[in-house]
Structures are given as C-alpha cells and as structure tokens.
XYZ file of C-alpha atoms in Angstrom:
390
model
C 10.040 -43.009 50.195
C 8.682 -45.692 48.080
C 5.413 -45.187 47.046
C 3.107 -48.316 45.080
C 0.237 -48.366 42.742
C -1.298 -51.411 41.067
C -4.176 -52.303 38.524
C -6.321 -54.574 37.699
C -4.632 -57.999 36.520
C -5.334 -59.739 32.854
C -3.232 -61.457 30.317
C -0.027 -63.173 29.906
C 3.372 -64.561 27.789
C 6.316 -64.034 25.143
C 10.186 -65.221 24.475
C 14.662 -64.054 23.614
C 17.867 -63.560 25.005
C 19.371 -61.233 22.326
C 19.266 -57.735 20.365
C 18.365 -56.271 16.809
C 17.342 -52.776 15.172
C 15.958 -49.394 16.068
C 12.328 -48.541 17.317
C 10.567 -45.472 17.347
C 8.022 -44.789 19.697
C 4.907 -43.157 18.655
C 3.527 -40.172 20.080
C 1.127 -39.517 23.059
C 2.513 -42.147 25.389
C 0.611 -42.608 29.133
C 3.403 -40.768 31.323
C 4.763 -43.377 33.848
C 6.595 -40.248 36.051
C 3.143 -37.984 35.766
C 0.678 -39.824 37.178
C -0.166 -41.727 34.302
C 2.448 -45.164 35.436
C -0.769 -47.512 35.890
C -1.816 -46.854 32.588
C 1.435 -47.755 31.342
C 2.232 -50.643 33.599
C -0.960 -52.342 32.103
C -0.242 -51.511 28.612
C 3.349 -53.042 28.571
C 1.799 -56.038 30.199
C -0.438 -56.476 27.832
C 1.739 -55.118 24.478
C 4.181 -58.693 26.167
C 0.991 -60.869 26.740
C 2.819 -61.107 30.102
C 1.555 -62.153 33.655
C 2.771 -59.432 35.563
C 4.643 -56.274 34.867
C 6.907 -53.480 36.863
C 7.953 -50.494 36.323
C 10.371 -48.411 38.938
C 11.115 -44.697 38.262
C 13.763 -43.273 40.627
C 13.926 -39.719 40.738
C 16.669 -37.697 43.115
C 16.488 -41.196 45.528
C 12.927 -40.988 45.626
C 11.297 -44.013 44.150
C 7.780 -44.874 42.693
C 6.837 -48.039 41.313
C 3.718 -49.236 39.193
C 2.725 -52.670 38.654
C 0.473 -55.013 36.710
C -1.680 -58.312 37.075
C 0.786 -60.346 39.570
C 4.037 -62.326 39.826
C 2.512 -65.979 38.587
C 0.268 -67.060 36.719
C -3.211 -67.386 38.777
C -1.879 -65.813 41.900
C -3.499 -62.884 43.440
C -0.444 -60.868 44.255
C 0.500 -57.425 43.910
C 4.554 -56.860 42.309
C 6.599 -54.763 44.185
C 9.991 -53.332 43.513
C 11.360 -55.751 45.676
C 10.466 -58.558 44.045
C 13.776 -60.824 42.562
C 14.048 -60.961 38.462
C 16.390 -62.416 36.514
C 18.327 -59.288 35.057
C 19.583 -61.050 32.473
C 21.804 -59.043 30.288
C 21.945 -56.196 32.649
C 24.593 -58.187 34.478
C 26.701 -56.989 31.881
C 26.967 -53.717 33.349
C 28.424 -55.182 36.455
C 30.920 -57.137 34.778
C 31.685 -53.902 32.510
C 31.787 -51.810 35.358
C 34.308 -53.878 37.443
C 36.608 -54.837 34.480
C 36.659 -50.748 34.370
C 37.475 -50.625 38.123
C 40.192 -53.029 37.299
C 41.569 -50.818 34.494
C 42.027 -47.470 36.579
C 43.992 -50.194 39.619
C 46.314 -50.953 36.502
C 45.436 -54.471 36.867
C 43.910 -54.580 32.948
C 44.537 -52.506 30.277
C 41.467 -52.625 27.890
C 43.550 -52.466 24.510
C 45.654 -55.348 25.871
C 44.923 -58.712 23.742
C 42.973 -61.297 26.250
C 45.711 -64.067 25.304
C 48.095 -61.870 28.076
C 45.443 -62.662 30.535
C 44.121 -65.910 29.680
C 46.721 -67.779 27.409
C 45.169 -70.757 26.079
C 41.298 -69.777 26.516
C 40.224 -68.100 23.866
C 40.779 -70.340 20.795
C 39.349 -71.246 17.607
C 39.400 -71.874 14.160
C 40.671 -68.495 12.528
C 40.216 -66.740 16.766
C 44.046 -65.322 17.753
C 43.773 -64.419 21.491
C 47.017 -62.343 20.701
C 44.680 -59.741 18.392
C 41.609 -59.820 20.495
C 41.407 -57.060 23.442
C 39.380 -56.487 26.343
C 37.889 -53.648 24.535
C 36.828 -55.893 21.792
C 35.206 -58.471 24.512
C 33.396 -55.454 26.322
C 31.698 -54.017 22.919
C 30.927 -57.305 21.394
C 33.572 -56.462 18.370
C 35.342 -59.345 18.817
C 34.273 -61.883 15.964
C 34.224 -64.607 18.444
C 30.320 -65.969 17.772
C 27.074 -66.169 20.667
C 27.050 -69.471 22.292
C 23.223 -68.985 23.609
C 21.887 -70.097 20.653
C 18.312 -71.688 21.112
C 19.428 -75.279 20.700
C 21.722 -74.420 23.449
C 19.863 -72.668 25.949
C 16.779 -74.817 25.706
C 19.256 -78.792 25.635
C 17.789 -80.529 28.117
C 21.120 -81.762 29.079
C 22.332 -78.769 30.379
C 19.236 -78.808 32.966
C 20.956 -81.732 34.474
C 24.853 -81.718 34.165
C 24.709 -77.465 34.513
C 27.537 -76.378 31.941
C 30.656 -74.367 33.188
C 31.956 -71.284 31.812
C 34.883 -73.182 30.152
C 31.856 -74.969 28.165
C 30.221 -72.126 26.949
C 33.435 -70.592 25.884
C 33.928 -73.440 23.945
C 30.567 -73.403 22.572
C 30.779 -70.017 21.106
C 34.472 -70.260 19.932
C 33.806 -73.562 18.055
C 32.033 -71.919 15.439
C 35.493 -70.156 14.350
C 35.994 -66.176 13.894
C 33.384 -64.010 12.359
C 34.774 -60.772 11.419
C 38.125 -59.577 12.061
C 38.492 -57.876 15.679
C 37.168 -54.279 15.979
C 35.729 -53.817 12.818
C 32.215 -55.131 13.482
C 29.599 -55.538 16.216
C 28.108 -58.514 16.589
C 26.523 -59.190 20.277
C 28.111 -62.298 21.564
C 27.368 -63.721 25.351
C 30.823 -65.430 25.162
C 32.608 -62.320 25.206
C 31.408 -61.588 28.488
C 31.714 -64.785 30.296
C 35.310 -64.632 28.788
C 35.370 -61.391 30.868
C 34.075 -63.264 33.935
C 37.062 -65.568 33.357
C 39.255 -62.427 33.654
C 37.695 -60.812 36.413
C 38.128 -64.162 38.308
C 41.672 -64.388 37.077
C 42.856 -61.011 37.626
C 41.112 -60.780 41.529
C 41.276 -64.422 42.859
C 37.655 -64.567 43.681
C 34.538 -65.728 42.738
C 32.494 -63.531 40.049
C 29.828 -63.168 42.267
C 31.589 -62.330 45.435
C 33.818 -59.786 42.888
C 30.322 -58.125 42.602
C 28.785 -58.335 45.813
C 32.151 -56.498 46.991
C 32.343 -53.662 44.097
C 28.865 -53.038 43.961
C 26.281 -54.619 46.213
C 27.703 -54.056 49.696
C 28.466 -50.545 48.662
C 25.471 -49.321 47.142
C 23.231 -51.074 49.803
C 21.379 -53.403 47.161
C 19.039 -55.496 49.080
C 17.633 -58.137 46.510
C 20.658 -58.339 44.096
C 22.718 -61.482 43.962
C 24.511 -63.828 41.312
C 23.104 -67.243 40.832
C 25.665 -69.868 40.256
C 25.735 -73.301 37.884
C 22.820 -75.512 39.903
C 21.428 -72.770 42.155
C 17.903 -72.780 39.754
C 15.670 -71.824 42.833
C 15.024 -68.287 43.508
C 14.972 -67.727 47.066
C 12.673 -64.670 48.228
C 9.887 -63.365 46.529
C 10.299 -63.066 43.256
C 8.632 -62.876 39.903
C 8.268 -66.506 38.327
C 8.464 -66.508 34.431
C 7.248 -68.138 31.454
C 6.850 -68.741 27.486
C 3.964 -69.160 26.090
C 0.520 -67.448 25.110
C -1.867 -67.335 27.629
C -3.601 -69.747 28.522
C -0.688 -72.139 27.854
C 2.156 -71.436 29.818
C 5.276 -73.227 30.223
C 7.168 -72.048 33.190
C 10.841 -71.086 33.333
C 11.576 -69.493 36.808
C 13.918 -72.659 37.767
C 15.921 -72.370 34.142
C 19.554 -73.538 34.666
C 21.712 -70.358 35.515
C 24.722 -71.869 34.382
C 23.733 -71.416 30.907
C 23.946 -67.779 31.549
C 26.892 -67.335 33.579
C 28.637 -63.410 33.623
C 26.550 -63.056 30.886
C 23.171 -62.558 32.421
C 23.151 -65.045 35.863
C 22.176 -61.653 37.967
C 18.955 -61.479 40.255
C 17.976 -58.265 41.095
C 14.767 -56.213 41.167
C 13.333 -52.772 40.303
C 14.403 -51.101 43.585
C 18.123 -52.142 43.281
C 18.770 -52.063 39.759
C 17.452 -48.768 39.181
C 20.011 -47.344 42.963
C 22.471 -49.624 40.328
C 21.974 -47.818 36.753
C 21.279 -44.359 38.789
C 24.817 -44.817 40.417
C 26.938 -46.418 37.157
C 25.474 -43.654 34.995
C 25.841 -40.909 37.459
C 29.183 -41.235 38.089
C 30.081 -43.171 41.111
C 31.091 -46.208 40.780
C 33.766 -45.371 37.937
C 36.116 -42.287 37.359
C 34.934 -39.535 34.964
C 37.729 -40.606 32.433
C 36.121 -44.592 32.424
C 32.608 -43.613 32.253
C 33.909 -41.778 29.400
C 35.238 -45.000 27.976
C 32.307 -46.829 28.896
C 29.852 -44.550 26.655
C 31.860 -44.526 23.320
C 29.935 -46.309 21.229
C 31.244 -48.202 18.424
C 30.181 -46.736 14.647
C 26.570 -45.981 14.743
C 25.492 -49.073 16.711
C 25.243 -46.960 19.946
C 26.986 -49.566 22.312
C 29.810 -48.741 23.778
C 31.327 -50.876 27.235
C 28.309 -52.806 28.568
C 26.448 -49.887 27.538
C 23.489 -48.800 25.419
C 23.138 -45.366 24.366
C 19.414 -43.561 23.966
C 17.811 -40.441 22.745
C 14.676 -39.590 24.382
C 12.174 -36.575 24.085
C 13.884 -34.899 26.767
C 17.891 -35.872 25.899
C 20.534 -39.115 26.070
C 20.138 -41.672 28.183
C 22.427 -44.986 29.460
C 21.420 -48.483 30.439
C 21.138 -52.421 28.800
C 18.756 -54.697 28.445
C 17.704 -58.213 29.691
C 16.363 -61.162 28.224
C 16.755 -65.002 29.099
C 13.255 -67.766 29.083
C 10.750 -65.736 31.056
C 12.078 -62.357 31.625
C 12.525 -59.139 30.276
C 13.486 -56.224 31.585
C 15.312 -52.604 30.467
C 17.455 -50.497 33.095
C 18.022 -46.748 32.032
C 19.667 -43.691 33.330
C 20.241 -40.161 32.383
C 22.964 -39.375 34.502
C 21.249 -36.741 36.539
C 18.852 -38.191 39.385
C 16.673 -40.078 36.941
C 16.785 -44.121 36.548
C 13.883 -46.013 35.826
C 13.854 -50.452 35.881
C 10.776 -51.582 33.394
C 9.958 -55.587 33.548
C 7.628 -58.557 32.502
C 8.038 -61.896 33.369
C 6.644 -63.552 30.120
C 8.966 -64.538 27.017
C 7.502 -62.776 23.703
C 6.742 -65.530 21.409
C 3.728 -64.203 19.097
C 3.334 -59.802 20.177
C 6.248 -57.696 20.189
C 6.096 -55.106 22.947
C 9.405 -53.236 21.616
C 7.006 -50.220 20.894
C 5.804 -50.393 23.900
C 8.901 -50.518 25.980
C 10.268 -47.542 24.204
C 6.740 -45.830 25.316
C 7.688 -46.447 29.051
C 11.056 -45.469 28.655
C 10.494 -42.647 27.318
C 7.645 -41.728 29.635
C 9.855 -42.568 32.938
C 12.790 -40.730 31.739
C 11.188 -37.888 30.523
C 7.563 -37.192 32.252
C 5.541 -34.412 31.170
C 8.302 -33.643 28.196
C 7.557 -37.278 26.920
C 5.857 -36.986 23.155
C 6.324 -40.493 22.732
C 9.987 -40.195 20.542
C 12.615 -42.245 22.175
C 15.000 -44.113 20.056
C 16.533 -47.202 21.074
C 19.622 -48.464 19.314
C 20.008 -51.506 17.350
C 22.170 -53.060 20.391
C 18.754 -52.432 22.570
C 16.417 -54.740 20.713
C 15.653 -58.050 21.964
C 14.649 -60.570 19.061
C 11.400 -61.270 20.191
C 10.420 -64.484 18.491
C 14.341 -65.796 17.884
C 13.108 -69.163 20.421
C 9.686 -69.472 19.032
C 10.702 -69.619 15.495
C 13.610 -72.268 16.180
C-alpha cells in the first residue's frame, strides 16, 4: 500500500541536463525510510530552491512517498507519486535495457561497429562508424561529442520547427571525433538517440511503442510514456517545472521534447520509475549474464550500460540520473527489494543540491544504517549551473 506524507510548502528554482565529479555526503542525514522522509523532502527542496519536491522509497513492493511545497508555483497542491515528470536521462535505462533484450534475441551484438546497423548515420570529421560499437554508444566511450549543448537546447527555433533525431545526430557528430573509441568516457546524448535509431531499425517500430511493449505493459507502469517531437503538453497531473530563483520563475513544463529524443523524452513518476529501477536492477527484465554486462563500468568512472554505479552506508547500489529545463530527478536500486525515485521540478541555477541528493539517497537506500556516506560517481553529477553560466 502506498502511504503519503507532506509538509509545509516554501521556496523554489535551479538548472542542467548533464554530469560531472564525485560527492560525498556528510554525516547525520534525516532518514527518508525511518520516519524522518518529511524532513528530507523539505530539505532537498530547499538545498534546489525548488517548488515542489518527491521522494518515493519502495521497499519489498511496498511504497511510501514524501513530498514538499506543491507541483507549481503558487498552487496549493500536495505531490504524489503519481504525478508525471520528465525523467530525463533515466530514459536511458530503457533504451539500455531493450538494446540488451535485443542482444540475448541475437538481433545486436554489442561489440559490433554501429556502421553494420546504420551505414551512413554516424559520420563525421575523424567519426568511422566501422570502429564505433554499440558498447561504445551505451557507455558514452564513443568520442562522438553531446549535441544538447545550451545554445542548442534553449534555440528558439527548435520550439517551433521540433528537430528530428537525424538533426541531433548531426548536431553532435558535426563537431568531429573526440577521443578514439573505448578509451575515454565522455557523456554524450547523441550516443543514445543513435541507439534509438537502432532500436527503431532493428524492431520496425516506433521507440516509444518499443518501450511501452518491453517494459510498460509488462511491469504495469501507469504514468510512464514517451513524448514525441511536438507533443510539449503533459497530459495528467503532473509536476510543471522551471529555472529561475524564486521569485522569478521562468517556466519550462511545455519545453520541446524533440530536443531530447531517446535521450531523455520519458514521462514517468515516482511510483513507476521506482516498480522500473526495482525490476531492471533486480533482475527481471534482463538475463543474469546482461545485467552483468550492464554493470561493468568503464575505468573508474562507475558507468557501465545506461548505468550508474553507487556505494552507500549500507552497500552498492544501481540507477541514472535526470536532468533537462525544470527537472531533476535520481532513480536508484540495490537489487534486493529496495528502489527509491527522488525529484524537484526547479532547474539549479545559483544552489547546488548535489549534497543534498546524495543525503536522500543514501537515507532511502539505507534507513537506520544511513551515516550520511554515499558516494556518487562522476557519471552521477548533474552540472548544476552549465545553462546559467552560458
């Protein structure tokens, strides 16, 4: 059974879409799975400067969720784990997790170069689609650079005349290689609409139908859906987002999903995405021998195939991170019963509530053996300020 809690509502705002270096959090954090969730609900709302926050801990299918302030700005709402987000980057788990599915059908072979699968697509100055693989795509090792760049996710023409994954392909390859496959991680959105490109290829369908029928339908998600090029409403209730610093807020709910694509174009919310991370992580959605694949990191950046690795105070933990204009979000499992979906709907632009998202995580995933020590890898940190400071 679901159970809710809420506090009192207060401040709001903050801004990314990318990743960075490792936090430590510091010790005595309020315990979201003791008791203590309120507590910390309010104090990652306010360490974002954020409107509303969530946070869903999912323990043995039992699920308890604590919220702050509301969903908008000057609404009188309470958040609920129901309520649609934009994921973001977590929709790179999907995409990971079915071009996995696809591997153990024999219908991709992740050391395979993506030129076999998509001749022509992946070009560039100094780019040869015969040398990159899937593998490369899935653990953002391929060289090929990150099209969302601010003065591409925030063009105003792309708002009007939504882009198509073809453009943003071309938008990241343009700017020629950047290290030579598979010897460096660099995190790189085009990699994984490239890998929407191949799911599409390989299964004839639609990316988001692909998901619906690998994941959705199966695991029951209610509020989980892919938003296409043009679809900028979000229908339902939802959590409506923003940049800014209280009281000046510039909203972003309606923010052209095109310019995310397979990259982060997911809605979801804390009740699916944490029966999603809980299931992925747990083993049933892949084979033993491709979650295996899945959480090899590469060197000692602790990403492996559309997957983050953590240490907490009470052992290692799986999940990603989201960020596009007004949303943030972190979805983490151990593997055992345990899941936990942490949110606000404001953009960092001046705080950075890193510290304090490793302080929920941590909390969630651990209870009363948090002490406040959860390390997240570099691939887990969003850069906060990356749109203010452009």
């Amino acid at each position: 059974m679901n159970t809710k809690r809420r506090i009192v509502p207060g401040l709001a705002a903050m801004a990314a879409f990318g990743i960075a270096t490792t936090i430590v959090a510091p010790a005595c954090p309020a315990t979201a799975a003791d008791g203590d969730g309120d507590a910390q609900a309010g104090a990652l709302r306010q360490a974002a400067q954020s409107t509303g926050s969530i946070i869903t801990v999912r323990n043995d299918g039992s699920a308890t969720t604590y919220a702050s302030g509301s969903t908008s700005s000057g609404a009188n709402d309470e958040p609920t784990d129901a309520d649609k987000f934009r994921v973001a980057s977590n929709t790179k788990m999907y995409v990971s997790t079915i071009v996995l599915q696809l591997v153990e059908e024999g219908e991709v072979d992740l050391d395979e170069s993506i030129g076999t699968y998509l001749p022509g697509v992946v070009v560039g100055d100094g780019i040869d689609e015969n040398v990159i693989t899937v593998r490369n795509l899935l653990q953002h090792t391929s060289g090929i650079a990150d099209y969302a760049t601010p003065d591409v996710v925030f063009n105003p023409q792309y708002q009007w005349v939504p882009p198509k994954p073809a453009d943003l392909i071309r938008l990241g390859t343009r700017r020629g290689s950047q290290s030579k496959p598979g010897t460096a991680m660099a995190y790189s959105n085009t990699g994984y609409v490239i890998l929407g490109e191949l799911i599409e290829k390989i299964t004839g369908q639609r990316i988001g139908d692909v998901i619906d029928e690998r994941i959705v339908n199966p695991l029951g998600l209610e509020e989980t859906m892919y938003a296409y090029a043009g679809e900028k409403a979000i229908p339902g209730p939802h959590f409506s987002g923003y940049i800014g610093v209280p009281p000046l807020l510039f909203e972003t709910s309606g923010h052209e999903p095109g310019l995310f694509g397979s990259a982060g174009a997911l809605l979801s919310s804390g009740s699916d995405m944490t029966v999603f991370v809980d299931a992925l992580v747990g083993g049933d959605l892949l084979t033993e021998e491709s979650l295996a694949e899945m959480e090899t990191t590469f060197k000692d950046t602790g990403y492996g195939l559309g997957l983050f690795q953590l240490k907490t105070s009470c052992g290692v933990a799986w999940g990603h991170n989201g960020h596009v204009p007004g949303y943030l979000s972190y979805a983490i499992a151990d593997g055992d019963g345990r899941s936990m979906f942490a949110a606000v709907n404001t953009s960092p632009t001046v705080a950075d509530p890193s510290q304090q998202f490793a302080d929920t995580i941590d909390s969630a995933m651990c209870g009363s053996e948090s002490t406040g020590k959860a390390t997240l890898p570099k691939a887990a940190r969003v850069e906060f300020r990356r749109y203010a400071e452009r």
